[in-house]
Amino acid sequence: MPAYLLGYDIGSSSVKVALIEAKTGRLFASASSPDQEMTIQAPRSGWGEQHPDVWWQELVRATHRLKKAHSFESGDIVAIGIAYQMHGLVAVDKDHNVLRPAIIWCDSRAVAIGEQALHDLGEAYCLDTLLNSPGNFTASKLRWVKEHEPAVYEKIHKIMLPGDYIALRLTGEIQTTASGLSEGILWDFKNNQVAHHLLDYFGLDESLLSEVVPTFGYQAGMSAQAAEILGLKSGTPVTYRAGDQPNNAFSLNVLRSSEVAATAGTSGVVYGITKEISPDQVGRINTFVHVNNQPENPHLGVLACVNGTGILNSWLRRLVGNLPYNELNSLAAQAPIGADNLYFFPFGNGAERILGNANPGANLKNLSLLTHQIEHVVRAAQEGIVFALTMGLHIMESVGVSAKVVRAGQANMFLSPVFREAFVNTTGATLELYNTDGAQGAARGAGIGAGVYATFDEAFASLERVSLTEPDPNLQTAYTEAFNRWHSQLQRTELSNV
């Protein structure tokens, strides 16, 4: 009898689902929904919201698409894993009704609250105990709700991260993980517990937090109601959950110190593993509990993020008449390295941590109406994203996480030959691409949590590298010079501290 592992990846653009053959570890089927990217609502400049019920509706649609396209018995699913967009704030009342749209990862409204907390609590506490500035993360967002929407705050029974909410809809249980609390800047790394001092400072009731369960292992079984809606089997266990970036690293088998993963979807991220606690003293990068962390054997994920990554590429695509992405990539290849001194700063999707939480907006600089064509703009955008990610890698290197090899999924911006070429020759790292994604990673995580796989190596035995791109000495000088010019132009803006 066949046995499968089901993985969900709840993004801000779409919901993906993957079905993995438990025995072979190979992808059996996948689906996603919607066909067009989900909308991020921005009621005010710098805000970003999505209603959690939309994620659930798209999960239901994706599941039914999977079932319609591929024949399998619901009873053959051994376990379910969940990956999700990080840092969002979902608030529900005692009847599990959502009280307001989720304040998601790219929302900047709580930046000032987080900066004041950093000042009041002190850098020593924030960087040594929380390993992060509170910034505009989940704890600061909840404080914003308490200050600006007190009637909503008074009704809150529990707060959750996006993946916790999906697990609630699947199982009826409200739970989270230590990794999830760390992404909300709600975790005390020194004492391996909830950050009580931060909660006290913000005046937040600890009872609002969810029960903490292990990242891997039995969390709860699917409810009869969810099973009927999805056409799956009641009681099917949820045995894994993680935020999208820890899960992306996991999906690429990035679990050991000095290994580095990258993504270039809606946002762009480089994420490296370390066993040492060494936060950036300026707070430009983040440190989270990695999926395989244990108190006696710590594994931490150090993350540098560029919010305006794939969303910039998507914006350009709409601007030029919704060309297919492969045609957009072909346009980029028609312009020379450095785009004839045209500079794109991809910072138009909320506060950017690598810029000290500044939110300068996207900026196209040095445009010549006589010289530059659309191919220059597209190339400048792709190079600008790479250059911003390179800035992040340089910050990570300053705390001891270096990138000799970077692993990524064969998807999104990494499908562009120009992007891959710029990435390896600017960073100096070899790039390995794998035919996997977050939903497949979540399914493999479920397999570990359910005991289907005894070790991580067993879970990833079937993972295959599909391409390798190495730096080209004949191109590195040109890309280094282009990066230096880009960075020099950035320093001449109001962001003189970068």
mmCIF file of C-alpha atoms in Angstrom, residues 262-451:
data_model
loop_
_atom_site.group_PDB
_atom_site.id
_atom_site.type_symbol
_atom_site.label_atom_id
_atom_site.label_comp_id
_atom_site.label_asym_id
_atom_site.label_seq_id
_atom_site.Cartn_x
_atom_site.Cartn_y
_atom_site.Cartn_z
ATOM 1 C CA ALA A 262 19.059 31.413 -0.397
ATOM 2 C CA THR A 263 15.644 32.300 -1.770
ATOM 3 C CA ALA A 264 14.543 34.931 -4.233
ATOM 4 C CA GLY A 265 10.757 34.867 -4.173
ATOM 5 C CA THR A 266 8.621 37.787 -3.054
ATOM 6 C CA SER A 267 11.503 38.688 -0.754
ATOM 7 C CA GLY A 268 15.138 37.659 -1.146
ATOM 8 C CA VAL A 269 17.021 35.963 1.662
ATOM 9 C CA VAL A 270 20.392 34.469 2.464
ATOM 10 C CA TYR A 271 20.213 32.207 5.526
ATOM 11 C CA GLY A 272 23.253 30.607 7.138
ATOM 12 C CA ILE A 273 23.590 28.110 9.990
ATOM 13 C CA THR A 274 25.809 28.739 13.002
ATOM 14 C CA LYS A 275 26.339 27.190 16.422
ATOM 15 C CA GLU A 276 27.748 30.411 17.851
ATOM 16 C CA ILE A 277 25.733 33.319 19.253
ATOM 17 C CA SER A 278 27.261 36.405 17.626
ATOM 18 C CA PRO A 279 24.607 38.978 16.655
ATOM 19 C CA ASP A 280 25.295 41.988 14.458
ATOM 20 C CA GLN A 281 25.761 44.857 16.904
ATOM 21 C CA VAL A 282 23.895 47.229 14.599
ATOM 22 C CA GLY A 283 20.960 44.829 14.252
ATOM 23 C CA ARG A 284 20.967 44.639 10.448
ATOM 24 C CA ILE A 285 20.476 40.862 10.329
ATOM 25 C CA ASN A 286 18.371 38.457 12.374
ATOM 26 C CA THR A 287 19.035 35.255 14.267
ATOM 27 C CA PHE A 288 16.365 32.630 14.770
ATOM 28 C CA VAL A 289 16.039 29.156 16.251
ATOM 29 C CA HIS A 290 16.711 26.749 13.372
ATOM 30 C CA VAL A 291 14.524 23.692 12.873
ATOM 31 C CA ASN A 292 17.111 21.236 14.260
ATOM 32 C CA ASN A 293 18.090 23.348 17.263
ATOM 33 C CA GLN A 294 18.477 21.598 20.608
ATOM 34 C CA PRO A 295 19.460 23.327 23.887
ATOM 35 C CA GLU A 296 22.410 20.978 24.248
ATOM 36 C CA ASN A 297 23.300 21.220 20.544
ATOM 37 C CA PRO A 298 22.366 24.701 19.278
ATOM 38 C CA HIS A 299 21.739 25.421 15.626
ATOM 39 C CA LEU A 300 20.794 28.997 14.824
ATOM 40 C CA GLY A 301 19.764 30.546 11.541
ATOM 41 C CA VAL A 302 21.317 33.913 10.641
ATOM 42 C CA LEU A 303 19.215 35.731 8.078
ATOM 43 C CA ALA A 304 19.704 38.743 5.818
ATOM 44 C CA CYS A 305 16.600 39.838 3.947
ATOM 45 C CA VAL A 306 15.804 42.124 1.016
ATOM 46 C CA ASN A 307 12.043 42.705 0.978
ATOM 47 C CA GLY A 308 11.869 44.124 -2.530
ATOM 48 C CA THR A 309 13.076 41.117 -4.536
ATOM 49 C CA GLY A 310 10.632 39.086 -6.636
ATOM 50 C CA ILE A 311 8.026 41.748 -6.017
ATOM 51 C CA LEU A 312 10.237 44.183 -7.974
ATOM 52 C CA ASN A 313 10.525 41.696 -10.833
ATOM 53 C CA SER A 314 6.754 41.218 -10.743
ATOM 54 C CA TRP A 315 6.226 44.987 -10.781
ATOM 55 C CA LEU A 316 8.481 45.345 -13.835
ATOM 56 C CA ARG A 317 6.658 42.513 -15.574
ATOM 57 C CA ARG A 318 3.325 44.288 -15.140
ATOM 58 C CA LEU A 319 4.892 47.536 -16.305
ATOM 59 C CA VAL A 320 5.976 46.035 -19.634
ATOM 60 C CA GLY A 321 2.662 44.347 -20.418
ATOM 61 C CA ASN A 322 2.855 41.110 -18.436
ATOM 62 C CA LEU A 323 5.600 39.523 -20.483
ATOM 63 C CA PRO A 324 6.416 35.964 -19.406
ATOM 64 C CA TYR A 325 9.262 35.913 -16.900
ATOM 65 C CA ASN A 326 11.548 34.046 -19.300
ATOM 66 C CA GLU A 327 11.163 36.885 -21.807
ATOM 67 C CA LEU A 328 11.922 39.390 -19.068
ATOM 68 C CA ASN A 329 15.087 37.425 -18.295
ATOM 69 C CA SER A 330 16.026 37.464 -21.979
ATOM 70 C CA LEU A 331 15.673 41.248 -21.990
ATOM 71 C CA ALA A 332 18.054 41.499 -19.020
ATOM 72 C CA ALA A 333 20.659 39.481 -20.936
ATOM 73 C CA GLN A 334 20.645 42.054 -23.758
ATOM 74 C CA ALA A 335 22.167 44.769 -21.528
ATOM 75 C CA PRO A 336 25.822 44.764 -20.417
ATOM 76 C CA ILE A 337 27.107 44.073 -16.904
ATOM 77 C CA GLY A 338 26.450 47.181 -14.841
ATOM 78 C CA ALA A 339 23.538 48.183 -17.143
ATOM 79 C CA ASP A 340 25.554 51.120 -18.520
ATOM 80 C CA ASN A 341 25.764 52.726 -15.064
ATOM 81 C CA LEU A 342 22.032 52.470 -14.343
ATOM 82 C CA TYR A 343 21.366 51.683 -10.677
ATOM 83 C CA PHE A 344 18.242 50.112 -9.213
ATOM 84 C CA PHE A 345 17.827 50.096 -5.420
ATOM 85 C CA PRO A 346 15.205 47.393 -4.648
ATOM 86 C CA PHE A 347 13.909 48.802 -1.378
ATOM 87 C CA GLY A 348 10.231 49.451 -2.056
ATOM 88 C CA ASN A 349 8.448 46.830 0.040
ATOM 89 C CA GLY A 350 8.545 47.955 3.654
ATOM 90 C CA ALA A 351 11.319 48.635 6.134
ATOM 91 C CA GLU A 352 14.623 47.002 5.186
ATOM 92 C CA ARG A 353 16.558 45.486 8.079
ATOM 93 C CA ILE A 354 19.903 45.598 6.241
ATOM 94 C CA LEU A 355 19.377 49.379 6.017
ATOM 95 C CA GLY A 356 18.724 49.723 9.739
ATOM 96 C CA ASN A 357 14.925 49.500 9.326
ATOM 97 C CA ALA A 358 14.843 52.422 6.920
ATOM 98 C CA ASN A 359 12.096 52.448 4.313
ATOM 99 C CA PRO A 360 13.450 54.586 1.467
ATOM 100 C CA GLY A 361 11.319 53.129 -1.319
ATOM 101 C CA ALA A 362 12.657 51.758 -4.571
ATOM 102 C CA ASN A 363 14.905 54.047 -6.549
ATOM 103 C CA LEU A 364 16.117 54.036 -10.156
ATOM 104 C CA LYS A 365 19.172 56.258 -10.362
ATOM 105 C CA ASN A 366 21.217 57.712 -13.226
ATOM 106 C CA LEU A 367 18.593 57.057 -15.904
ATOM 107 C CA SER A 368 19.545 58.429 -19.328
ATOM 108 C CA LEU A 369 16.617 58.884 -21.678
ATOM 109 C CA LEU A 370 19.048 58.770 -24.608
ATOM 110 C CA THR A 371 21.009 55.659 -23.633
ATOM 111 C CA HIS A 372 18.932 53.356 -21.484
ATOM 112 C CA GLN A 373 16.248 51.018 -22.812
ATOM 113 C CA ILE A 374 13.915 48.612 -21.040
ATOM 114 C CA GLU A 375 16.596 45.892 -21.107
ATOM 115 C CA HIS A 376 18.875 48.162 -19.048
ATOM 116 C CA VAL A 377 16.116 48.707 -16.490
ATOM 117 C CA VAL A 378 15.397 44.977 -16.152
ATOM 118 C CA ARG A 379 19.076 44.125 -15.815
ATOM 119 C CA ALA A 380 19.639 46.946 -13.318
ATOM 120 C CA ALA A 381 16.757 45.565 -11.245
ATOM 121 C CA GLN A 382 18.144 42.016 -11.217
ATOM 122 C CA GLU A 383 21.658 43.243 -10.436
ATOM 123 C CA GLY A 384 20.329 45.584 -7.755
ATOM 124 C CA ILE A 385 18.676 42.663 -5.978
ATOM 125 C CA VAL A 386 21.908 40.657 -6.149
ATOM 126 C CA PHE A 387 23.924 43.618 -4.884
ATOM 127 C CA ALA A 388 21.540 44.108 -1.944
ATOM 128 C CA LEU A 389 21.794 40.402 -1.082
ATOM 129 C CA THR A 390 25.575 40.733 -1.300
ATOM 130 C CA MET A 391 25.385 43.518 1.278
ATOM 131 C CA GLY A 392 23.522 41.094 3.502
ATOM 132 C CA LEU A 393 26.161 38.411 3.010
ATOM 133 C CA HIS A 394 28.894 40.879 3.941
ATOM 134 C CA ILE A 395 27.073 41.632 7.201
ATOM 135 C CA MET A 396 26.703 37.902 7.880
ATOM 136 C CA GLU A 397 30.409 37.416 7.263
ATOM 137 C CA SER A 398 31.129 40.030 9.928
ATOM 138 C CA VAL A 399 29.493 37.738 12.520
ATOM 139 C CA GLY A 400 31.265 34.625 11.277
ATOM 140 C CA VAL A 401 28.853 33.157 8.712
ATOM 141 C CA SER A 402 30.566 32.966 5.341
ATOM 142 C CA ALA A 403 29.216 31.566 2.083
ATOM 143 C CA LYS A 404 31.522 29.397 0.005
ATOM 144 C CA VAL A 405 28.575 27.448 -1.421
ATOM 145 C CA VAL A 406 24.944 28.639 -1.507
ATOM 146 C CA ARG A 407 22.031 26.256 -2.121
ATOM 147 C CA ALA A 408 18.738 27.393 -3.589
ATOM 148 C CA GLY A 409 15.640 25.954 -5.200
ATOM 149 C CA GLN A 410 15.369 26.095 -8.970
ATOM 150 C CA ALA A 411 12.652 28.726 -8.916
ATOM 151 C CA ASN A 412 11.777 32.423 -8.992
ATOM 152 C CA MET A 413 14.692 34.802 -9.636
ATOM 153 C CA PHE A 414 17.175 31.924 -9.749
ATOM 154 C CA LEU A 415 15.585 30.876 -13.046
ATOM 155 C CA SER A 416 17.216 33.937 -14.646
ATOM 156 C CA PRO A 417 20.688 33.261 -16.163
ATOM 157 C CA VAL A 418 21.617 36.916 -15.558
ATOM 158 C CA PHE A 419 20.592 36.688 -11.903
ATOM 159 C CA ARG A 420 22.596 33.477 -11.374
ATOM 160 C CA GLU A 421 25.637 34.894 -13.149
ATOM 161 C CA ALA A 422 25.488 38.132 -11.174
ATOM 162 C CA PHE A 423 24.981 36.246 -7.902
ATOM 163 C CA VAL A 424 28.023 33.983 -8.143
ATOM 164 C CA ASN A 425 30.375 36.575 -9.593
ATOM 165 C CA THR A 426 29.424 39.297 -7.106
ATOM 166 C CA THR A 427 29.352 37.119 -3.980
ATOM 167 C CA GLY A 428 32.171 34.782 -5.013
ATOM 168 C CA ALA A 429 30.070 31.798 -3.895
ATOM 169 C CA THR A 430 29.302 28.686 -5.897
ATOM 170 C CA LEU A 431 25.548 28.303 -6.473
ATOM 171 C CA GLU A 432 23.868 24.907 -6.308
ATOM 172 C CA LEU A 433 20.247 24.633 -7.462
ATOM 173 C CA TYR A 434 17.935 21.811 -6.416
ATOM 174 C CA ASN A 435 14.543 20.741 -7.732
ATOM 175 C CA THR A 436 12.732 21.262 -4.463
ATOM 176 C CA ASP A 437 10.589 23.879 -2.778
ATOM 177 C CA GLY A 438 9.074 24.819 0.555
ATOM 178 C CA ALA A 439 6.079 22.494 0.223
ATOM 179 C CA GLN A 440 8.356 19.521 -0.462
ATOM 180 C CA GLY A 441 10.489 20.543 2.504
ATOM 181 C CA ALA A 442 7.396 20.652 4.715
ATOM 182 C CA ALA A 443 6.437 17.155 3.551
ATOM 183 C CA ARG A 444 9.905 15.793 4.351
ATOM 184 C CA GLY A 445 9.743 17.523 7.724
ATOM 185 C CA ALA A 446 6.462 15.754 8.376
ATOM 186 C CA GLY A 447 8.208 12.479 7.570
ATOM 187 C CA ILE A 448 10.861 13.124 10.196
ATOM 188 C CA GLY A 449 8.263 14.231 12.727
ATOM 189 C CA ALA A 450 6.202 11.087 12.107
ATOM 190 C CA GLY A 451 9.199 8.770 12.377
#
